[in-house]
Amino acid sequence: MIKFTDEEFQRLTAYISEGYGIDLSKKRTLAECRMSLEMEKRQISSLTEFLSQMRADKTGRLAAALIDRLTTNYTFFLREQAHFDFLEQEILPQLSPAAASFQIWCAGCSTGEECYTLAMLLAAYRDHGGWLPPVRILATDISEQALRVAMEARYPSKALEQLPEAWRRTYCRTDGTGFFTLRDDLRKMISFRKMNLMRPYAGHEQYDLVLCRNVMIYFNDAARKQLTQRLAGSLKKGGYLFIGHTELLPAEQTLLTCVRPAIYQKARRDGHEKGQRRVSGGIG
């Protein structure tokens, strides 16, 4: 394993923190292990040399490789099921018949299991007689490698065990090689885009539902505060934000109210919704 000098590690953590909001300060061994694989593949002997080549690389490929190595893309189908239950039981039945669309943003979609879970849930809701307007799902991530997996939508058959039997039978297609994919109409509900959550969102819309789950746990305090404000600004009035169950929004957040653990709502009007409590607590 290629070891970093103290100066190299400080340069790396500063670059990742300032550019992407990610806090690597307590993850030196993890960073060394992951970057060693990338540097050895490219026959680069030190982090200093890698960073120097990255700065000179006009294609951006080395910067993308750095992010792919240092970001964590752990996820699975139906992760934190309470969120999907709330969507099905509380949000969807209350949609107005006048709604022209239902817009969802999966911020930090990783390898796609989250957005495809949403697609299956929405299809099942409609198939069982529930009314829905046209649905659009935007799925974004900083990792090009994770997005490639998500767009291919091909997963090991073992992952089917996490899904309800009816979903497996109706929405999934095994290919006979130990993998499965999703039905084409579900895949067409989702648009994928590379996005750095710390950068301004050019042409970004407002959403009825935003999922940014288990993302902020990797961010520094300043980045968490900035991202929270941006996520709140991306919601329509009355829209919902789902975060990870190990996360809390900053106490000074005033735009959102807590509805359930890890579920927040933007007020439909000035002030907070009746029966909801204001966000409180520190950062998880």
Coordinates of C-alpha atoms in Angstrom, one line a residue:
M1 CA 0.0 0.0 0.0
I2 CA 1.3 3.5 -0.9
K3 CA 1.5 5.6 2.2
F4 CA 0.9 9.4 2.2
T5 CA 3.1 11.9 3.9
D6 CA 1.3 14.3 6.3
E7 CA 1.6 17.1 3.8
E8 CA 0.1 15.0 1.0
F9 CA -2.8 13.9 3.2
Q10 CA -3.5 17.5 4.2
R11 CA -3.5 18.6 0.5
L12 CA -5.9 15.7 -0.4
T13 CA -8.3 16.4 2.5
A14 CA -8.3 20.2 1.7
Y15 CA -9.0 19.5 -2.0
I16 CA -11.9 17.1 -1.3
S17 CA -13.4 19.3 1.4
E18 CA -13.3 22.5 -0.6
G19 CA -14.4 21.0 -3.8
Y20 CA -16.9 18.4 -2.7
G21 CA -17.7 19.1 1.0
I22 CA -16.5 15.6 2.0
D23 CA -14.6 15.2 5.3
L24 CA -11.7 12.7 4.9
S25 CA -9.7 14.0 7.9
K26 CA -10.3 10.9 10.0
K27 CA -10.1 8.4 7.1
R28 CA -6.4 8.4 6.2
T29 CA -6.1 4.6 6.1
L30 CA -9.2 4.2 3.9
A31 CA -7.9 6.9 1.6
E32 CA -4.5 5.3 1.3
C33 CA -6.0 1.9 0.6
R34 CA -8.3 3.1 -2.1
M35 CA -5.9 5.5 -3.8
S36 CA -3.1 2.9 -3.7
L37 CA -5.2 0.8 -6.1
E38 CA -5.7 3.6 -8.5
M39 CA -2.1 4.8 -8.4
E40 CA -0.7 1.3 -8.8
K41 CA -3.0 0.8 -11.8
R42 CA -1.6 3.9 -13.4
Q43 CA 2.0 3.2 -12.2
I44 CA 2.1 6.4 -10.1
S45 CA 4.4 6.1 -7.1
S46 CA 3.1 8.9 -4.9
L47 CA 0.0 11.0 -4.1
T48 CA 2.0 14.1 -5.0
E49 CA 2.6 12.8 -8.5
F50 CA -1.0 11.8 -8.9
L51 CA -2.3 15.2 -7.8
S52 CA 0.2 16.9 -10.1
Q53 CA -1.0 14.8 -13.1
M54 CA -4.6 15.4 -12.1
R55 CA -4.1 19.2 -12.2
A56 CA -2.6 18.9 -15.7
D57 CA -5.3 16.5 -17.0
K58 CA -7.6 18.6 -19.2
T59 CA -10.0 15.6 -19.7
G60 CA -11.0 15.5 -16.0
R61 CA -10.5 11.7 -16.0
L62 CA -8.1 11.6 -13.1
A63 CA -10.3 13.9 -11.0
A64 CA -13.2 11.5 -11.7
A65 CA -11.1 8.5 -10.8
L66 CA -10.1 10.2 -7.5
I67 CA -13.8 10.8 -6.6
D68 CA -14.8 7.3 -7.7
R69 CA -12.2 5.9 -5.3
L70 CA -12.9 8.1 -2.3
T71 CA -16.7 8.2 -2.3
T72 CA -18.8 5.4 -0.7
N73 CA -21.6 4.0 -2.8
Y74 CA -23.1 1.5 -0.4
T75 CA -26.9 1.0 -0.9
F76 CA -29.5 -1.6 -1.6
F77 CA -33.1 -2.0 -2.7
L78 CA -35.8 -0.8 -0.1
R79 CA -33.1 0.6 2.2
E80 CA -34.8 2.3 5.2
Q81 CA -38.2 1.0 4.2
A82 CA -40.0 3.4 6.5
H83 CA -39.5 6.2 4.0
F84 CA -41.1 4.2 1.2
D85 CA -44.0 3.3 3.5
F86 CA -44.5 7.0 4.3
L87 CA -44.5 7.8 0.6
E88 CA -47.0 5.2 -0.3
Q89 CA -49.3 5.7 2.7
E90 CA -49.1 9.4 3.4
I91 CA -47.8 11.4 0.5
L92 CA -49.3 9.7 -2.6
P93 CA -52.9 9.5 -1.4
Q94 CA -52.9 13.2 -0.7
L95 CA -51.8 14.3 -4.2
S96 CA -54.1 16.9 -5.7
P97 CA -56.1 15.8 -8.8
A98 CA -55.0 19.1 -10.2
A99 CA -51.3 18.2 -10.0
A100 CA -49.7 18.3 -13.4
S101 CA -46.7 16.1 -12.4
F102 CA -44.9 14.5 -9.4
Q103 CA -41.3 15.4 -9.4
I104 CA -38.7 13.5 -7.4
W105 CA -34.9 14.1 -7.0
C106 CA -32.6 11.4 -5.7
A107 CA -29.6 13.3 -4.7
G108 CA -26.7 10.9 -4.2
C109 CA -28.4 8.1 -6.1
S110 CA -25.2 5.9 -6.0
T111 CA -25.7 2.7 -8.1
G112 CA -29.4 3.2 -8.6
E113 CA -31.2 0.9 -6.2
E114 CA -33.0 3.8 -4.5
C115 CA -34.5 5.3 -7.6
Y116 CA -35.5 2.0 -9.0
T117 CA -37.2 1.1 -5.7
L118 CA -39.1 4.4 -6.1
A119 CA -40.1 3.4 -9.7
M120 CA -41.4 0.0 -8.6
L121 CA -43.3 1.5 -5.7
L122 CA -45.0 4.1 -7.9
A123 CA -45.8 1.6 -10.6
A124 CA -47.3 -0.8 -8.0
Y125 CA -49.3 2.1 -6.5
R126 CA -50.8 2.9 -9.9
D127 CA -51.3 -0.7 -10.9
H128 CA -53.4 -1.2 -7.7
G129 CA -55.7 1.7 -8.6
G130 CA -53.9 4.6 -7.1
W131 CA -54.0 7.9 -9.0
L132 CA -50.8 9.5 -10.0
P133 CA -49.9 12.4 -12.4
P134 CA -47.0 11.9 -14.7
V135 CA -43.9 11.1 -12.7
R136 CA -40.3 12.2 -13.3
I137 CA -37.3 11.1 -11.3
L138 CA -34.0 12.9 -11.5
A139 CA -31.1 10.7 -10.1
T140 CA -27.8 12.4 -9.5
D141 CA -24.4 11.4 -8.1
I142 CA -20.8 12.7 -8.2
S143 CA -19.4 9.3 -9.1
E144 CA -19.3 8.4 -12.8
Q145 CA -18.6 4.8 -12.0
A146 CA -21.7 4.6 -9.8
L147 CA -23.8 6.3 -12.4
R148 CA -22.7 3.8 -15.1
V149 CA -23.9 0.9 -12.9
A150 CA -27.2 2.8 -12.3
M151 CA -27.8 3.5 -16.0
E152 CA -27.1 -0.2 -16.9
A153 CA -29.7 -1.3 -14.3
R154 CA -28.3 -4.8 -14.1
Y155 CA -28.0 -6.3 -10.6
P156 CA -27.1 -9.6 -9.0
S157 CA -30.1 -11.9 -8.6
K158 CA -29.4 -12.2 -4.9
A159 CA -30.6 -8.6 -4.6
L160 CA -34.1 -9.8 -5.6
E161 CA -34.5 -11.2 -2.1
Q162 CA -34.9 -7.7 -0.7
L163 CA -38.0 -7.0 -2.9
P164 CA -41.6 -8.1 -2.4
E165 CA -42.5 -11.2 -4.4
A166 CA -45.1 -9.3 -6.5
W167 CA -42.5 -6.7 -7.5
R168 CA -40.0 -9.4 -8.5
R169 CA -42.6 -11.1 -10.7
T170 CA -44.0 -7.9 -12.3
Y171 CA -41.2 -5.4 -12.6
C172 CA -37.9 -7.5 -12.8
R173 CA -36.5 -9.6 -15.6
T174 CA -33.8 -12.2 -14.9
D175 CA -31.3 -12.8 -17.7
G176 CA -30.3 -16.4 -16.9
T177 CA -26.7 -15.4 -15.9
G178 CA -27.3 -14.6 -12.3
F179 CA -28.4 -11.0 -12.9
F180 CA -31.7 -9.2 -13.4
T181 CA -32.8 -5.9 -14.8
L182 CA -35.9 -3.6 -14.5
R183 CA -38.8 -3.3 -16.9
D184 CA -38.1 -0.7 -19.7
D185 CA -41.0 1.5 -18.7
L186 CA -39.7 1.9 -15.2
R187 CA -36.2 2.7 -16.4
K188 CA -37.7 5.5 -18.7
M189 CA -39.1 7.2 -15.6
I190 CA -35.6 8.1 -14.5
S191 CA -33.0 10.6 -15.8
F192 CA -29.4 10.3 -14.6
R193 CA -27.0 13.2 -14.3
K194 CA -23.6 13.7 -12.8
M195 CA -23.8 16.4 -10.1
N196 CA -21.6 17.9 -7.4
L197 CA -24.0 18.9 -4.6
M198 CA -21.6 21.7 -3.6
R199 CA -21.9 23.4 -7.0
P200 CA -24.8 25.7 -8.1
Y201 CA -27.6 23.8 -9.9
A202 CA -27.9 25.2 -13.4
G203 CA -31.5 24.9 -14.6
H204 CA -32.5 23.0 -11.5
E205 CA -36.3 22.5 -10.9
Q206 CA -38.3 22.3 -7.8
Y207 CA -39.5 19.0 -6.5
D208 CA -42.3 17.4 -4.6
L209 CA -39.9 14.9 -3.0
V210 CA -36.2 15.0 -2.5
L211 CA -34.2 12.0 -1.2
C212 CA -30.7 12.8 0.1
R213 CA -30.1 9.8 2.4
N214 CA -26.8 8.9 4.0
V215 CA -25.0 11.6 2.1
M216 CA -24.5 14.4 4.6
I217 CA -22.8 12.0 7.1
Y218 CA -19.7 12.3 4.9
F219 CA -19.7 16.1 4.7
N220 CA -18.0 18.7 6.9
D221 CA -20.2 21.0 9.0
A222 CA -20.1 23.9 6.6
A223 CA -21.0 21.7 3.6
R224 CA -23.9 20.1 5.6
K225 CA -25.3 23.5 6.3
Q226 CA -25.0 24.7 2.7
L227 CA -26.5 21.5 1.3
T228 CA -29.4 21.6 3.7
Q229 CA -30.3 25.1 2.5
R230 CA -30.0 24.0 -1.1
L231 CA -32.2 21.0 -0.6
A232 CA -34.8 23.0 1.1
G233 CA -34.7 25.6 -1.7
S234 CA -35.2 22.7 -4.2
L235 CA -38.5 21.7 -2.6
K236 CA -41.9 23.0 -3.7
K237 CA -44.1 24.4 -0.9
G238 CA -45.5 21.3 0.9
G239 CA -42.7 19.1 -0.5
Y240 CA -40.9 16.5 1.5
L241 CA -37.2 15.8 2.2
F242 CA -36.0 12.3 3.2
I243 CA -32.6 12.1 4.8
G244 CA -30.8 9.1 6.4
H245 CA -32.0 7.9 9.8
T246 CA -28.6 8.5 11.3
E247 CA -28.7 12.2 10.2
L248 CA -30.3 15.3 11.6
L249 CA -30.7 18.7 10.0
P250 CA -28.9 21.7 11.6
A251 CA -30.8 23.2 14.5
E252 CA -30.8 26.7 12.8
Q253 CA -32.7 25.3 9.8
T254 CA -36.0 27.2 9.7
L255 CA -37.5 26.3 6.3
L256 CA -38.4 22.7 7.1
T257 CA -40.4 21.0 9.8
C258 CA -39.9 17.5 11.1
V259 CA -42.8 15.1 10.3
R260 CA -41.3 11.8 11.2
P261 CA -37.8 10.7 12.0
A262 CA -35.6 11.6 9.0
I263 CA -38.7 13.1 7.1
Y264 CA -39.0 16.8 6.7
Q265 CA -41.6 19.0 5.0
K266 CA -41.5 22.5 3.6
A267 CA -44.3 24.7 4.8
R268 CA -47.2 25.2 2.4
R269 CA -47.4 28.8 3.6
D270 CA -45.4 31.1 5.8
G271 CA -44.8 29.5 9.2
H272 CA -44.9 25.8 10.0
E273 CA -47.5 23.2 9.3
K274 CA -50.1 22.5 12.1
G275 CA -49.2 19.5 14.1
Q276 CA -45.6 19.4 13.1
R277 CA -42.6 20.1 15.2
R278 CA -39.7 22.4 14.3
V279 CA -36.4 21.0 13.4
S280 CA -34.2 20.6 16.4
G281 CA -31.0 18.9 17.4
G282 CA -27.4 19.0 16.1
I283 CA -25.8 17.3 13.1
G284 CA -25.6 13.5 13.2

